[in-house]
Short mmCIF file of C-alpha atoms and ligand atoms in Angstrom, two decimals:
data_model
loop_
_atom_site.label_atom_id
_atom_site.label_comp_id
_atom_site.label_asym_id
_atom_site.label_seq_id
_atom_site.Cartn_x
_atom_site.Cartn_y
_atom_site.Cartn_z
CA MET W 1086 -3.14 22.35 -17.50
CA VAL W 1087 -4.76 19.10 -18.61
CA GLU W 1088 -8.54 19.33 -18.93
CA ILE W 1089 -9.78 16.37 -16.96
CA LYS W 1090 -13.28 15.14 -17.72
CA LYS W 1091 -15.76 16.02 -15.01
CA ARG W 1092 -17.66 12.84 -14.32
CA VAL W 1093 -17.34 9.09 -14.39
CA VAL W 1094 -20.59 7.31 -14.98
CA ASN W 1095 -21.76 3.89 -14.16
CA ILE W 1096 -19.55 2.66 -11.33
CA LYS W 1097 -20.66 -0.81 -10.42
CA MET W 1098 -19.33 -3.80 -8.56
CA PHE W 1099 -18.09 -6.87 -10.41
CA ILE W 1100 -19.49 -10.13 -9.03
CA ASP W 1101 -19.41 -13.50 -10.76
CA GLY W 1102 -18.60 -11.92 -14.10
CA GLU W 1103 -21.40 -9.32 -13.97
CA TRP W 1104 -21.56 -5.61 -13.22
CA LYS W 1105 -23.87 -5.03 -10.28
CA ASP W 1106 -25.36 -2.26 -8.17
CA ALA W 1107 -25.62 -2.77 -4.43
CA GLU W 1108 -28.49 -5.15 -3.71
CA ASN W 1109 -30.35 -2.30 -1.93
CA LEU W 1110 -29.37 0.20 -4.66
CA GLN W 1111 -27.64 2.49 -2.13
CA THR W 1112 -24.77 4.62 -3.43
CA ARG W 1113 -22.06 6.87 -2.03
CA PRO W 1114 -20.77 10.04 -3.73
CA VAL W 1115 -17.21 10.00 -5.01
CA ILE W 1116 -15.49 13.36 -4.60
CA ASN W 1117 -12.67 15.01 -6.53
CA PRO W 1118 -10.33 16.19 -3.73
CA ALA W 1119 -8.98 19.03 -5.85
CA ASN W 1120 -12.33 20.86 -5.90
CA GLY W 1121 -14.82 19.00 -3.72
CA GLU W 1122 -17.05 18.19 -6.70
CA VAL W 1123 -19.01 14.97 -6.93
CA ILE W 1124 -17.54 13.02 -9.83
CA SER W 1125 -19.56 9.87 -9.51
CA TYR W 1126 -21.62 7.62 -7.28
CA ALA W 1127 -20.38 4.20 -6.27
CA PRO W 1128 -22.44 1.28 -5.01
CA GLU W 1129 -22.60 1.05 -1.25
CA GLY W 1130 -22.23 -2.73 -1.04
CA THR W 1131 -23.83 -4.73 1.74
CA VAL W 1132 -23.04 -7.93 3.60
CA ALA W 1133 -25.24 -9.75 1.06
CA ASP W 1134 -23.16 -8.32 -1.81
CA ALA W 1135 -19.95 -9.39 -0.09
CA ARG W 1136 -21.34 -12.88 0.38
CA ALA W 1137 -22.40 -13.12 -3.27
CA ALA W 1138 -18.81 -12.26 -4.26
CA ILE W 1139 -17.36 -14.75 -1.78
CA TYR W 1140 -19.61 -17.55 -3.05
CA ALA W 1141 -18.75 -16.73 -6.66
CA ALA W 1142 -15.04 -16.88 -5.83
CA ARG W 1143 -15.49 -20.13 -3.90
CA HIS W 1144 -17.42 -21.71 -6.74
CA ALA W 1145 -14.80 -20.65 -9.31
CA PHE W 1146 -12.01 -21.96 -7.13
CA GLU W 1147 -13.64 -25.35 -6.56
CA ALA W 1148 -14.50 -25.65 -10.26
CA GLY W 1149 -10.78 -25.28 -11.05
CA VAL W 1150 -11.39 -22.79 -13.87
CA TRP W 1151 -8.34 -20.87 -12.67
CA SER W 1152 -6.35 -23.03 -10.25
CA GLY W 1153 -6.76 -25.97 -12.62
CA ILE W 1154 -5.23 -24.35 -15.69
CA SER W 1155 -1.50 -24.29 -16.26
CA ALA W 1156 0.71 -21.59 -14.81
CA GLN W 1157 1.63 -20.67 -18.40
CA GLU W 1158 -2.03 -20.04 -19.23
CA ARG W 1159 -2.51 -17.92 -16.13
CA ALA W 1160 0.64 -16.02 -17.02
CA SER W 1161 -0.70 -15.30 -20.49
CA TYR W 1162 -3.77 -13.62 -18.94
CA LEU W 1163 -1.52 -11.54 -16.68
CA PHE W 1164 0.63 -10.44 -19.61
CA LYS W 1165 -2.54 -9.38 -21.44
CA ILE W 1166 -3.69 -7.39 -18.40
CA ALA W 1167 -0.31 -5.62 -18.32
CA ASP W 1168 -0.61 -4.77 -22.00
CA LYS W 1169 -4.11 -3.38 -21.46
CA ILE W 1170 -2.90 -1.24 -18.56
CA ASP W 1171 -0.30 0.21 -20.91
CA GLU W 1172 -2.91 0.70 -23.62
CA TYR W 1173 -5.21 2.61 -21.21
CA ALA W 1174 -2.35 4.33 -19.37
CA ALA W 1175 -3.43 7.88 -20.23
CA GLU W 1176 -7.01 7.23 -19.12
CA LEU W 1177 -5.96 5.41 -15.94
CA THR W 1178 -3.56 8.24 -15.06
CA GLU W 1179 -6.23 10.86 -15.50
CA LEU W 1180 -8.78 8.87 -13.50
CA GLU W 1181 -6.29 8.33 -10.66
CA THR W 1182 -5.58 12.04 -10.48
CA MET W 1183 -9.26 12.89 -10.50
CA ASP W 1184 -10.10 10.38 -7.77
CA ASN W 1185 -7.09 10.56 -5.45
CA GLY W 1186 -5.84 14.05 -6.26
CA LYS W 1187 -2.21 13.11 -6.88
CA PRO W 1188 -0.39 15.01 -9.63
CA LEU W 1189 -0.51 13.41 -13.07
CA ARG W 1190 3.23 12.68 -13.02
CA GLU W 1191 2.82 10.63 -9.81
CA ALA W 1192 -0.25 8.84 -11.15
CA GLY W 1193 1.64 8.09 -14.36
CA PHE W 1194 4.41 6.32 -12.41
CA ASP W 1195 1.81 4.26 -10.54
CA VAL W 1196 0.17 3.12 -13.75
CA ALA W 1197 3.48 2.10 -15.33
CA ASP W 1198 4.41 0.25 -12.13
CA ALA W 1199 1.07 -1.53 -12.12
CA ALA W 1200 1.67 -2.93 -15.60
CA ALA W 1201 5.21 -3.96 -14.62
CA CYS W 1202 3.89 -5.72 -11.51
CA PHE W 1203 1.55 -7.90 -13.59
CA ARG W 1204 4.43 -8.74 -15.92
CA TYR W 1205 6.72 -9.59 -13.03
CA TYR W 1206 4.26 -12.07 -11.52
CA ALA W 1207 3.39 -13.49 -14.94
CA GLY W 1208 7.06 -14.34 -15.34
CA LEU W 1209 7.60 -15.51 -11.78
CA ILE W 1210 4.74 -18.00 -11.74
CA THR W 1211 6.36 -20.07 -14.48
CA ALA W 1212 9.79 -20.03 -12.81
CA PRO W 1213 10.94 -23.20 -11.02
CA ASP W 1214 9.72 -23.57 -7.45
CA GLY W 1215 9.23 -26.28 -4.85
CA GLN W 1216 11.92 -28.42 -3.26
CA THR W 1217 12.97 -32.05 -3.00
CA TYR W 1218 14.62 -33.58 0.07
CA HIS W 1219 17.27 -36.25 0.58
CA VAL W 1220 15.36 -38.58 2.89
CA ALA W 1221 16.07 -42.28 3.57
CA ASP W 1222 15.30 -44.75 0.77
CA PRO W 1223 12.82 -45.81 -0.47
CA MET W 1224 11.01 -42.54 0.26
CA GLN W 1225 11.11 -39.46 -1.87
CA ALA W 1226 9.99 -36.23 -0.20
CA MET W 1227 9.13 -33.03 -2.00
CA VAL W 1228 7.31 -29.77 -1.53
CA VAL W 1229 4.94 -28.13 -3.98
CA ARG W 1230 3.28 -24.76 -3.77
CA GLU W 1231 -0.47 -24.49 -4.23
CA PRO W 1232 -3.01 -21.67 -4.21
CA ILE W 1233 -4.65 -20.96 -0.86
CA GLY W 1234 -8.18 -20.73 -2.24
CA VAL W 1235 -10.41 -17.66 -1.92
CA CYS W 1236 -8.33 -14.59 -1.01
CA GLY W 1237 -9.90 -11.42 0.39
CA LEU W 1238 -7.99 -8.34 -0.70
CA ILE W 1239 -8.68 -5.03 1.06
CA VAL W 1240 -6.86 -1.85 0.05
CA PRO W 1241 -6.56 1.84 1.01
CA TRP W 1242 -6.95 5.03 -0.99
CA ASN W 1243 -3.41 6.39 -1.22
CA TYR W 1244 -2.41 4.30 -4.27
CA PRO W 1245 -5.84 3.10 -5.42
CA LEU W 1246 -4.51 1.28 -8.48
CA LEU W 1247 -1.03 0.23 -7.39
CA MET W 1248 -1.92 -1.14 -3.94
CA SER W 1249 -4.64 -3.18 -5.63
CA VAL W 1250 -2.26 -4.58 -8.21
CA TRP W 1251 0.34 -5.48 -5.56
CA LYS W 1252 -2.27 -7.95 -4.28
CA ILE W 1253 -4.31 -8.90 -7.35
CA ALA W 1254 -1.31 -9.82 -9.54
CA PRO W 1255 0.37 -12.30 -7.15
CA ALA W 1256 -2.95 -13.68 -5.84
CA LEU W 1257 -4.11 -14.49 -9.37
CA ALA W 1258 -0.69 -15.69 -10.50
CA ALA W 1259 -0.72 -18.24 -7.68
CA GLY W 1260 -4.08 -19.63 -8.86
CA ASN W 1261 -6.36 -18.15 -6.21
CA THR W 1262 -9.74 -16.61 -6.80
CA ILE W 1263 -10.28 -13.20 -5.23
CA VAL W 1264 -12.79 -10.98 -3.49
CA TYR W 1265 -11.36 -7.50 -3.66
CA LYS W 1266 -12.52 -4.33 -1.91
CA PRO W 1267 -11.18 -0.92 -2.91
CA SER W 1268 -11.33 2.00 -0.51
CA GLU W 1269 -14.75 3.62 -0.46
CA VAL W 1270 -12.98 6.93 -1.17
CA THR W 1271 -11.29 5.84 -4.42
CA PRO W 1272 -13.31 3.31 -6.46
CA ILE W 1273 -12.63 4.76 -9.92
CA THR W 1274 -9.36 3.22 -11.15
CA PRO W 1275 -10.36 -0.08 -9.47
CA LYS W 1276 -13.46 -0.04 -11.68
CA LYS W 1277 -11.30 0.53 -14.77
CA LEU W 1278 -8.94 -2.25 -13.71
CA PHE W 1279 -11.85 -4.67 -13.44
CA GLU W 1280 -13.05 -3.64 -16.88
CA ILE W 1281 -9.62 -4.72 -18.07
CA LEU W 1282 -9.89 -8.05 -16.23
CA GLU W 1283 -13.22 -8.58 -17.99
CA GLU W 1284 -11.78 -7.54 -21.34
CA VAL W 1285 -8.98 -10.11 -21.23
CA GLY W 1286 -11.61 -12.79 -20.55
CA LEU W 1287 -10.77 -13.91 -17.05
CA PRO W 1288 -13.13 -16.82 -16.26
CA LYS W 1289 -16.33 -15.89 -14.41
CA GLY W 1290 -16.03 -15.69 -10.63
CA VAL W 1291 -12.22 -15.63 -10.56
CA ALA W 1292 -11.95 -11.91 -9.75
CA ASN W 1293 -14.77 -10.21 -7.86
CA MET W 1294 -14.95 -6.61 -6.67
CA VAL W 1295 -17.26 -5.40 -3.90
CA MET W 1296 -17.42 -1.75 -2.91
CA GLY W 1297 -18.65 -0.23 0.31
CA ALA W 1298 -17.79 0.54 3.91
CA GLY W 1299 -14.92 -1.21 5.64
CA PRO W 1300 -16.86 -2.19 8.75
CA VAL W 1301 -19.55 -3.75 6.52
CA VAL W 1302 -18.04 -5.23 3.37
CA GLY W 1303 -14.44 -5.44 4.62
CA ASN W 1304 -15.50 -6.98 7.88
CA GLU W 1305 -17.54 -9.63 6.06
CA ILE W 1306 -14.53 -10.54 3.93
CA ALA W 1307 -12.32 -10.82 7.02
CA SER W 1308 -14.81 -12.93 8.96
CA HIS W 1309 -16.48 -15.19 6.38
CA PRO W 1310 -15.52 -18.88 6.71
CA GLU W 1311 -15.37 -19.34 2.92
CA VAL W 1312 -12.50 -16.84 2.66
CA ASP W 1313 -9.21 -18.65 3.21
CA MET W 1314 -6.86 -15.72 3.43
CA VAL W 1315 -7.07 -11.97 3.89
CA SER W 1316 -4.48 -9.60 2.56
CA PHE W 1317 -4.95 -6.10 3.90
CA THR W 1318 -3.24 -2.75 3.37
CA GLY W 1319 -4.35 0.16 5.51
CA GLY W 1320 -4.09 1.66 8.96
CA THR W 1321 -2.63 -0.23 11.92
CA LYS W 1322 -5.84 0.11 13.93
CA THR W 1323 -7.89 -1.50 11.13
CA GLY W 1324 -5.18 -4.12 10.66
CA LYS W 1325 -5.47 -5.18 14.29
CA HIS W 1326 -9.23 -5.47 13.92
CA ILE W 1327 -8.82 -7.61 10.80
CA MET W 1328 -6.29 -9.87 12.48
CA LYS W 1329 -8.65 -10.47 15.41
CA THR W 1330 -11.63 -11.01 13.12
CA ALA W 1331 -9.76 -13.42 10.87
CA ALA W 1332 -8.58 -15.43 13.88
CA ASP W 1333 -12.03 -16.98 14.37
CA THR W 1334 -11.73 -18.89 11.11
CA MET W 1335 -7.92 -19.19 11.33
CA LYS W 1336 -7.38 -17.36 8.05
CA LYS W 1337 -3.90 -16.62 6.93
CA VAL W 1338 -3.40 -12.84 7.23
CA SER W 1339 -1.02 -10.54 5.47
CA LEU W 1340 -0.96 -6.97 6.74
CA GLU W 1341 0.71 -3.88 5.26
CA LEU W 1342 0.11 -1.14 7.81
CA GLY W 1343 1.10 2.35 8.87
CA GLY W 1344 4.48 3.90 9.51
CA LYS W 1345 6.36 6.80 11.09
CA SER W 1346 9.61 6.31 9.31
CA PRO W 1347 12.91 7.92 10.34
CA ASN W 1348 15.18 9.64 7.89
CA ILE W 1349 18.62 9.99 9.52
CA ILE W 1350 20.99 12.66 8.23
CA PHE W 1351 24.63 12.65 9.36
CA ALA W 1352 26.73 15.81 9.29
CA ASP W 1353 29.19 14.46 6.71
CA MET W 1354 26.46 14.33 4.05
CA ASP W 1355 26.21 17.06 1.44
CA LEU W 1356 23.55 19.24 3.05
CA GLU W 1357 21.88 20.35 -0.16
CA LEU W 1358 21.43 16.75 -1.31
CA ALA W 1359 20.18 15.66 2.10
CA VAL W 1360 17.54 18.40 2.06
CA ASP W 1361 16.52 17.47 -1.46
CA TYR W 1362 15.95 13.79 -0.62
CA ALA W 1363 14.27 14.61 2.70
CA LEU W 1364 11.75 16.89 0.95
CA PHE W 1365 10.95 14.10 -1.48
CA GLY W 1366 10.76 11.62 1.42
CA ILE W 1367 7.96 13.47 3.17
CA TYR W 1368 6.12 15.60 0.62
CA ALA W 1369 5.79 13.15 -2.31
CA GLY W 1370 2.16 12.04 -2.39
CA SER W 1371 1.38 14.96 -0.04
CA GLY W 1372 2.81 12.80 2.74
CA GLN W 1373 0.08 10.20 2.20
CA VAL W 1374 2.64 7.46 1.68
CA CYS W 1375 2.96 4.64 4.21
CA SER W 1376 6.76 4.76 4.04
CA ALA W 1377 7.01 8.59 4.12
CA GLY W 1378 10.07 9.93 5.92
CA SER W 1379 7.92 11.77 8.46
CA ARG W 1380 10.61 12.00 11.14
CA ILE W 1381 13.83 13.64 10.02
CA LEU W 1382 16.72 13.13 12.46
CA VAL W 1383 19.67 15.47 11.90
CA GLU W 1384 23.11 15.40 13.56
CA GLU W 1385 23.31 18.40 15.88
CA SER W 1386 26.31 20.12 14.27
CA VAL W 1387 24.33 20.74 11.06
CA TYR W 1388 20.82 20.84 12.54
CA ASP W 1389 20.16 24.60 12.30
CA GLN W 1390 21.61 24.80 8.82
CA PHE W 1391 19.51 21.84 7.70
CA VAL W 1392 16.29 23.21 9.19
CA ASN W 1393 16.80 26.64 7.60
CA ARG W 1394 17.41 25.22 4.15
CA PHE W 1395 14.62 22.62 4.45
CA VAL W 1396 12.06 25.23 5.50
CA GLU W 1397 13.20 27.62 2.77
CA ARG W 1398 12.61 24.93 0.15
CA ALA W 1399 9.40 23.53 1.70
CA ARG W 1400 7.86 27.02 1.41
CA LYS W 1401 8.58 27.02 -2.33
CA ILE W 1402 6.81 23.74 -3.12
CA GLN W 1403 4.13 24.37 -5.75
CA VAL W 1404 0.89 23.11 -4.28
CA GLY W 1405 -1.92 22.80 -6.78
CA THR W 1406 -4.38 20.61 -8.59
CA GLY W 1407 -3.10 17.34 -9.97
CA ASN W 1408 -3.93 18.18 -13.58
CA ASP W 1409 -1.75 21.33 -13.54
CA SER W 1410 1.68 20.43 -14.92
CA SER W 1411 3.37 22.94 -12.60
CA THR W 1412 1.96 21.21 -9.51
CA GLU W 1413 4.51 19.53 -7.27
CA MET W 1414 2.16 18.56 -4.45
CA GLY W 1415 -1.55 17.84 -4.68
CA PRO W 1416 -4.42 17.88 -2.17
CA LEU W 1417 -5.23 15.44 0.60
CA VAL W 1418 -7.64 12.74 -0.43
CA SER W 1419 -10.81 13.78 1.39
CA GLU W 1420 -12.37 16.34 3.66
CA GLN W 1421 -12.35 13.84 6.50
CA HIS W 1422 -8.63 13.24 6.05
CA LEU W 1423 -7.99 17.00 5.78
CA GLU W 1424 -9.64 17.41 9.18
CA LYS W 1425 -7.49 14.66 10.65
CA VAL W 1426 -4.27 16.26 9.39
CA LEU W 1427 -5.29 19.75 10.58
CA HIS W 1428 -6.18 18.25 13.95
CA TYR W 1429 -2.64 16.84 14.26
CA ILE W 1430 -1.18 20.24 13.40
CA GLU W 1431 -3.22 21.82 16.20
CA LEU W 1432 -2.14 19.03 18.51
CA GLY W 1433 1.51 19.67 17.70
CA LYS W 1434 1.14 23.32 18.67
CA GLN W 1435 -0.65 22.37 21.89
CA GLU W 1436 2.07 19.85 22.71
CA GLY W 1437 4.59 22.71 22.60
CA ALA W 1438 6.35 22.00 19.30
CA THR W 1439 7.43 24.99 17.20
CA LEU W 1440 5.82 25.38 13.80
CA ALA W 1441 8.72 26.27 11.51
CA CYS W 1442 6.54 26.62 8.42
CA GLY W 1443 3.13 25.77 7.00
CA GLY W 1444 0.37 24.55 9.28
CA ASN W 1445 -2.62 25.87 7.34
CA ARG W 1446 -5.23 24.78 4.90
CA ILE W 1447 -4.65 26.55 1.58
CA VAL W 1448 -7.67 28.62 0.63
CA ARG W 1449 -6.32 30.76 -2.15
CA ASP W 1450 -8.36 31.13 -5.32
CA GLY W 1451 -8.74 27.97 -7.31
CA LEU W 1452 -7.79 25.76 -4.37
CA ASP W 1453 -10.36 26.92 -1.84
CA LYS W 1454 -12.80 24.09 -2.44
CA GLY W 1455 -10.15 21.37 -2.43
CA TYR W 1456 -8.36 19.74 0.49
CA PHE W 1457 -4.96 21.42 0.29
CA VAL W 1458 -2.53 21.82 3.22
CA GLU W 1459 0.76 23.72 3.25
CA PRO W 1460 3.97 21.73 3.54
CA THR W 1461 4.41 21.80 7.30
CA VAL W 1462 7.50 21.49 9.52
CA PHE W 1463 7.63 21.09 13.30
CA ILE W 1464 10.85 21.57 15.28
CA ASP W 1465 11.58 21.58 19.03
CA VAL W 1466 9.74 18.31 19.36
CA LYS W 1467 10.09 15.71 22.09
CA GLN W 1468 10.11 11.99 21.39
CA LYS W 1469 7.00 11.41 23.49
CA MET W 1470 4.84 13.91 21.60
CA ARG W 1471 1.96 12.41 19.63
CA ILE W 1472 3.09 14.23 16.47
CA VAL W 1473 6.37 12.28 16.77
CA GLN W 1474 4.79 8.96 17.66
CA GLU W 1475 1.65 8.76 15.51
CA GLU W 1476 1.15 8.51 11.77
CA ILE W 1477 -0.29 11.81 10.50
CA PHE W 1478 -0.31 10.75 6.84
CA GLY W 1479 -0.10 14.26 5.46
CA PRO W 1480 2.52 16.89 4.49
CA VAL W 1481 3.71 17.25 8.08
CA VAL W 1482 7.25 16.46 9.21
CA VAL W 1483 9.05 16.68 12.54
CA ILE W 1484 12.77 17.48 12.51
CA GLN W 1485 14.69 16.16 15.50
CA LYS W 1486 18.31 16.56 16.60
CA PHE W 1487 20.75 13.78 17.63
CA LYS W 1488 24.28 13.91 18.99
CA ASP W 1489 25.73 10.56 17.92
CA GLU W 1490 24.99 7.28 16.14
CA GLU W 1491 23.65 5.63 19.27
CA GLU W 1492 21.12 8.37 19.92
CA ALA W 1493 20.06 8.44 16.27
CA ILE W 1494 19.25 4.72 16.37
CA LYS W 1495 17.42 5.02 19.70
CA LEU W 1496 15.21 7.84 18.42
CA ALA W 1497 14.71 6.14 15.04
CA ASN W 1498 13.47 2.93 16.65
CA GLY W 1499 11.43 4.74 19.30
CA THR W 1500 7.92 4.29 17.94
CA VAL W 1501 5.58 1.31 17.60
CA TYR W 1502 6.10 1.37 13.82
CA GLY W 1503 8.82 -0.27 11.76
CA LEU W 1504 7.97 0.14 8.10
CA ALA W 1505 10.85 2.05 6.51
CA GLY W 1506 13.87 4.22 7.22
CA ALA W 1507 16.82 5.90 5.55
CA VAL W 1508 20.36 6.93 6.41
CA PHE W 1509 22.34 9.69 4.69
CA THR W 1510 26.12 9.68 5.13
CA ASN W 1511 29.28 9.45 3.06
CA ASP W 1512 30.68 6.82 5.42
CA GLY W 1513 29.68 3.46 3.94
CA ALA W 1514 30.48 1.44 7.05
CA LYS W 1515 28.47 3.81 9.23
CA ALA W 1516 25.55 3.64 6.81
CA LEU W 1517 25.43 -0.14 6.99
CA ARG W 1518 25.96 -0.18 10.76
CA VAL W 1519 22.98 2.11 11.29
CA VAL W 1520 20.72 0.49 8.70
CA LYS W 1521 21.34 -2.91 10.29
CA LYS W 1522 20.18 -1.56 13.63
CA LEU W 1523 16.97 -0.06 12.23
CA ARG W 1524 13.94 -2.13 13.18
CA ALA W 1525 12.29 -1.58 9.80
CA GLY W 1526 11.45 -3.72 6.79
CA ILE W 1527 12.43 -1.29 4.02
CA THR W 1528 15.58 0.83 4.23
CA TRP W 1529 17.55 3.12 1.96
CA VAL W 1530 21.09 4.49 2.09
CA ASN W 1531 21.47 7.94 0.55
CA SER W 1532 18.07 7.67 -1.09
CA TYR W 1533 14.39 7.69 -0.27
CA HIS W 1534 11.37 5.90 -1.72
CA PRO W 1535 12.59 3.74 -4.63
CA THR W 1536 10.41 0.63 -4.62
CA TYR W 1537 10.81 -2.42 -6.81
CA ASN W 1538 8.33 -5.07 -7.88
CA GLU W 1539 11.17 -7.55 -7.47
CA ALA W 1540 11.98 -6.75 -3.82
CA PRO W 1541 9.92 -7.48 -0.69
CA TRP W 1542 7.88 -4.69 0.85
CA GLY W 1543 6.57 -4.73 4.41
CA GLY W 1544 7.09 -3.77 7.99
CA TYR W 1545 8.48 -4.81 11.35
CA LYS W 1546 6.62 -4.25 14.62
CA GLN W 1547 3.14 -2.71 14.24
CA SER W 1548 3.75 -1.85 10.59
CA GLY W 1549 2.60 -5.25 9.48
CA VAL W 1550 2.85 -8.97 9.07
CA GLY W 1551 4.20 -10.59 5.91
CA ARG W 1552 5.55 -9.05 2.73
CA SER W 1553 4.25 -7.76 -0.58
CA LEU W 1554 6.14 -7.90 -3.87
CA GLY W 1555 9.03 -10.08 -4.99
CA THR W 1556 9.05 -13.83 -4.44
CA PHE W 1557 7.93 -13.24 -0.84
CA GLY W 1558 4.81 -11.48 -2.12
CA LEU W 1559 3.88 -14.54 -4.19
CA GLU W 1560 4.47 -16.91 -1.29
CA GLU W 1561 1.95 -14.95 0.80
CA PHE W 1562 -0.70 -16.30 -1.58
CA GLN W 1563 0.50 -19.90 -1.60
CA GLU W 1564 0.12 -22.96 0.59
CA ILE W 1565 3.05 -25.32 0.96
CA LYS W 1566 2.35 -29.02 0.56
CA GLN W 1567 4.70 -31.80 1.55
CA ILE W 1568 4.44 -34.91 -0.64
CA ASN W 1569 6.12 -38.16 0.43
CA ILE W 1570 6.27 -41.01 -2.07
CA ASN W 1571 7.19 -44.58 -1.28
CA LEU W 1572 9.26 -45.88 -4.21
CA GLN W 1573 9.25 -49.50 -3.02
CA VAL W 1574 6.18 -50.73 -1.14
CA GLU W 1575 6.97 -53.52 1.35
CA PRO W 1576 5.32 -54.55 4.63
CA VAL W 1577 5.80 -51.95 7.34
CA GLY W 1578 6.82 -54.62 9.88
CA TRP W 1579 5.61 -52.62 12.87
CA PHE W 1580 2.93 -55.05 14.08
CA SER W 1581 3.72 -58.77 14.16
CA ASN W 1582 0.15 -60.07 13.65
P1 NAD U 1097 -8.00 2.25 6.56
O1 NAD U 1097 -7.42 1.25 7.49
O2 NAD U 1097 -8.97 3.23 7.11
O3 NAD U 1097 -8.78 1.52 5.36
C1 NAD U 1097 -8.14 0.60 4.51
C2 NAD U 1097 -9.18 -0.32 3.92
O4 NAD U 1097 -9.76 -1.08 4.99
C3 NAD U 1097 -10.34 0.39 3.24
O5 NAD U 1097 -10.74 -0.34 2.10
C4 NAD U 1097 -11.43 0.35 4.29
O6 NAD U 1097 -12.72 0.40 3.76
C5 NAD U 1097 -11.16 -0.99 4.94
N1 NAD U 1097 -11.68 -1.12 6.31
C6 NAD U 1097 -11.91 -0.12 7.21
N2 NAD U 1097 -12.43 -0.64 8.34
C7 NAD U 1097 -12.52 -1.98 8.17
C8 NAD U 1097 -12.97 -3.05 8.97
N3 NAD U 1097 -13.46 -2.86 10.20
N4 NAD U 1097 -12.91 -4.30 8.47
C9 NAD U 1097 -12.40 -4.53 7.25
N5 NAD U 1097 -11.97 -3.55 6.42
C10 NAD U 1097 -12.03 -2.29 6.88
O7 NAD U 1097 -6.77 2.95 5.86
P2 NAD U 1097 -6.82 4.17 4.83
O8 NAD U 1097 -7.09 5.42 5.59
O9 NAD U 1097 -7.65 3.82 3.67
O10 NAD U 1097 -5.28 4.18 4.32
C11 NAD U 1097 -4.25 4.80 4.97
C12 NAD U 1097 -3.43 3.81 5.76
O11 NAD U 1097 -2.91 2.80 4.90
C13 NAD U 1097 -2.20 4.47 6.39
O12 NAD U 1097 -2.08 4.02 7.72
C14 NAD U 1097 -1.04 3.93 5.56
O13 NAD U 1097 0.20 3.89 6.23
C15 NAD U 1097 -1.54 2.57 5.21
N6 NAD U 1097 -0.82 2.04 4.04
C16 NAD U 1097 0.14 1.09 4.25
C17 NAD U 1097 0.87 0.61 3.17
C18 NAD U 1097 1.96 -0.42 3.36
O14 NAD U 1097 2.43 -0.96 2.37
N7 NAD U 1097 2.38 -0.71 4.58
C19 NAD U 1097 0.61 1.08 1.88
C20 NAD U 1097 -0.38 2.04 1.70
C21 NAD U 1097 -1.09 2.52 2.80
#
């Protein structure tokens, strides 16, 4: 058991290079989800705070203190940030566990990934880009990529550090200035990250952080005319609101939203391995992962066998506090979210699904004040049920049966979401056939969850618009400019007089 320190003091916002309280001095308690204790108070930012951050970012952008320096210089800052993340890795890991609840080993992966993401974009921004075109003489046509301007970045609580870095690293690499808003539930590692940005000497106003409620601070970022682009990760409902709000000022929007991803298991797959991956697919992060394999589809000939083994192993998952090294699954992030997940479990029962295991809040000694839920499995579900259609975002999985490839694909694609999906089979051609038919942006064959800074991340359908990570993730934060140069100026000859 790692003894995690009890409190984090002095959470402030970072606006125009200074640490600030909310202008009206209001705060919001920050809770440790493992025990319900208040670990800090964060500023409850206002519209005025959001505007101050937006103006600081606008001023820094127009002054060219960031967009005007070379890509190599910007890259050198990003490399330094990555090095600092590594230097503070132990502290960041502990803070992430304390704030979000995830086990230390999960938080540790996130921190390492965050450093790697900064390095990736530091390298990418100095790689060749742009294009030239073979147009008729004497013209020369080319395309260059430019920063968009002021980018609003709004993130959720499930990966407080990593989701932030997926946006901050490419946005800064591209030369933008940013107004960033962490989730109100998890402001602690964001605060540490901004201390790092300050420590490496990022010019004033380039990176600004405002905390506070989504409908207040987030809404101001999405609607303000001085914000040129909004990149949002969160729920589909909020994403729709942001898209509508941003439309008034015709902002570019990039949306990473919810999912209800299918995990398809064919009978020819080694059953033990399929169960192993499927458990990881849903219960990693306590199911609070956008790409979680929350719908398992199993070929009917092995369905009963699969369910029995899956339930047997789900019951054995060690649920506990994130700082306990024997913990395999941590708590949910907040009391409010706990209530939402428990509500869905009740709903599943009312809809007529059979609870094969779990379904309860865990109130045993030591966990009774935290927000822990048993790994939960529903069977005998129908495609129309809300527990099959809607994102629960907790340790709750439905296991469905299919008779052939065609039915598997129909069920898999039968929700409004299209974020991720996986296929397990020993038949390579079948795997590719099925994956190609999945209406989803991220797919795996005989695996679940690996994610790479180098490869694009994002969803089809109502799971989002645009892509994070990879070259695509950088392009989200760039404008494309066409430049046409006349290499021999002569009269146009269009008008005779
Ligand atoms: P959420 O939509 O409630 O909140 C996300 C962020 O939006 C928060 O910072 C919140 O304060 C802000 N916000 C809320 N209302 C707003 C408004 N009216 N205007 C502007 N901003 C507003 O989501 P959450 O509960 O924090 O996170 C869970 C969701 O995030 C899940 O649906 C999950 O699938 C999704 N998610 C998606 C990805 C992905 O890559 N597709 C990754 C992680 C999480």
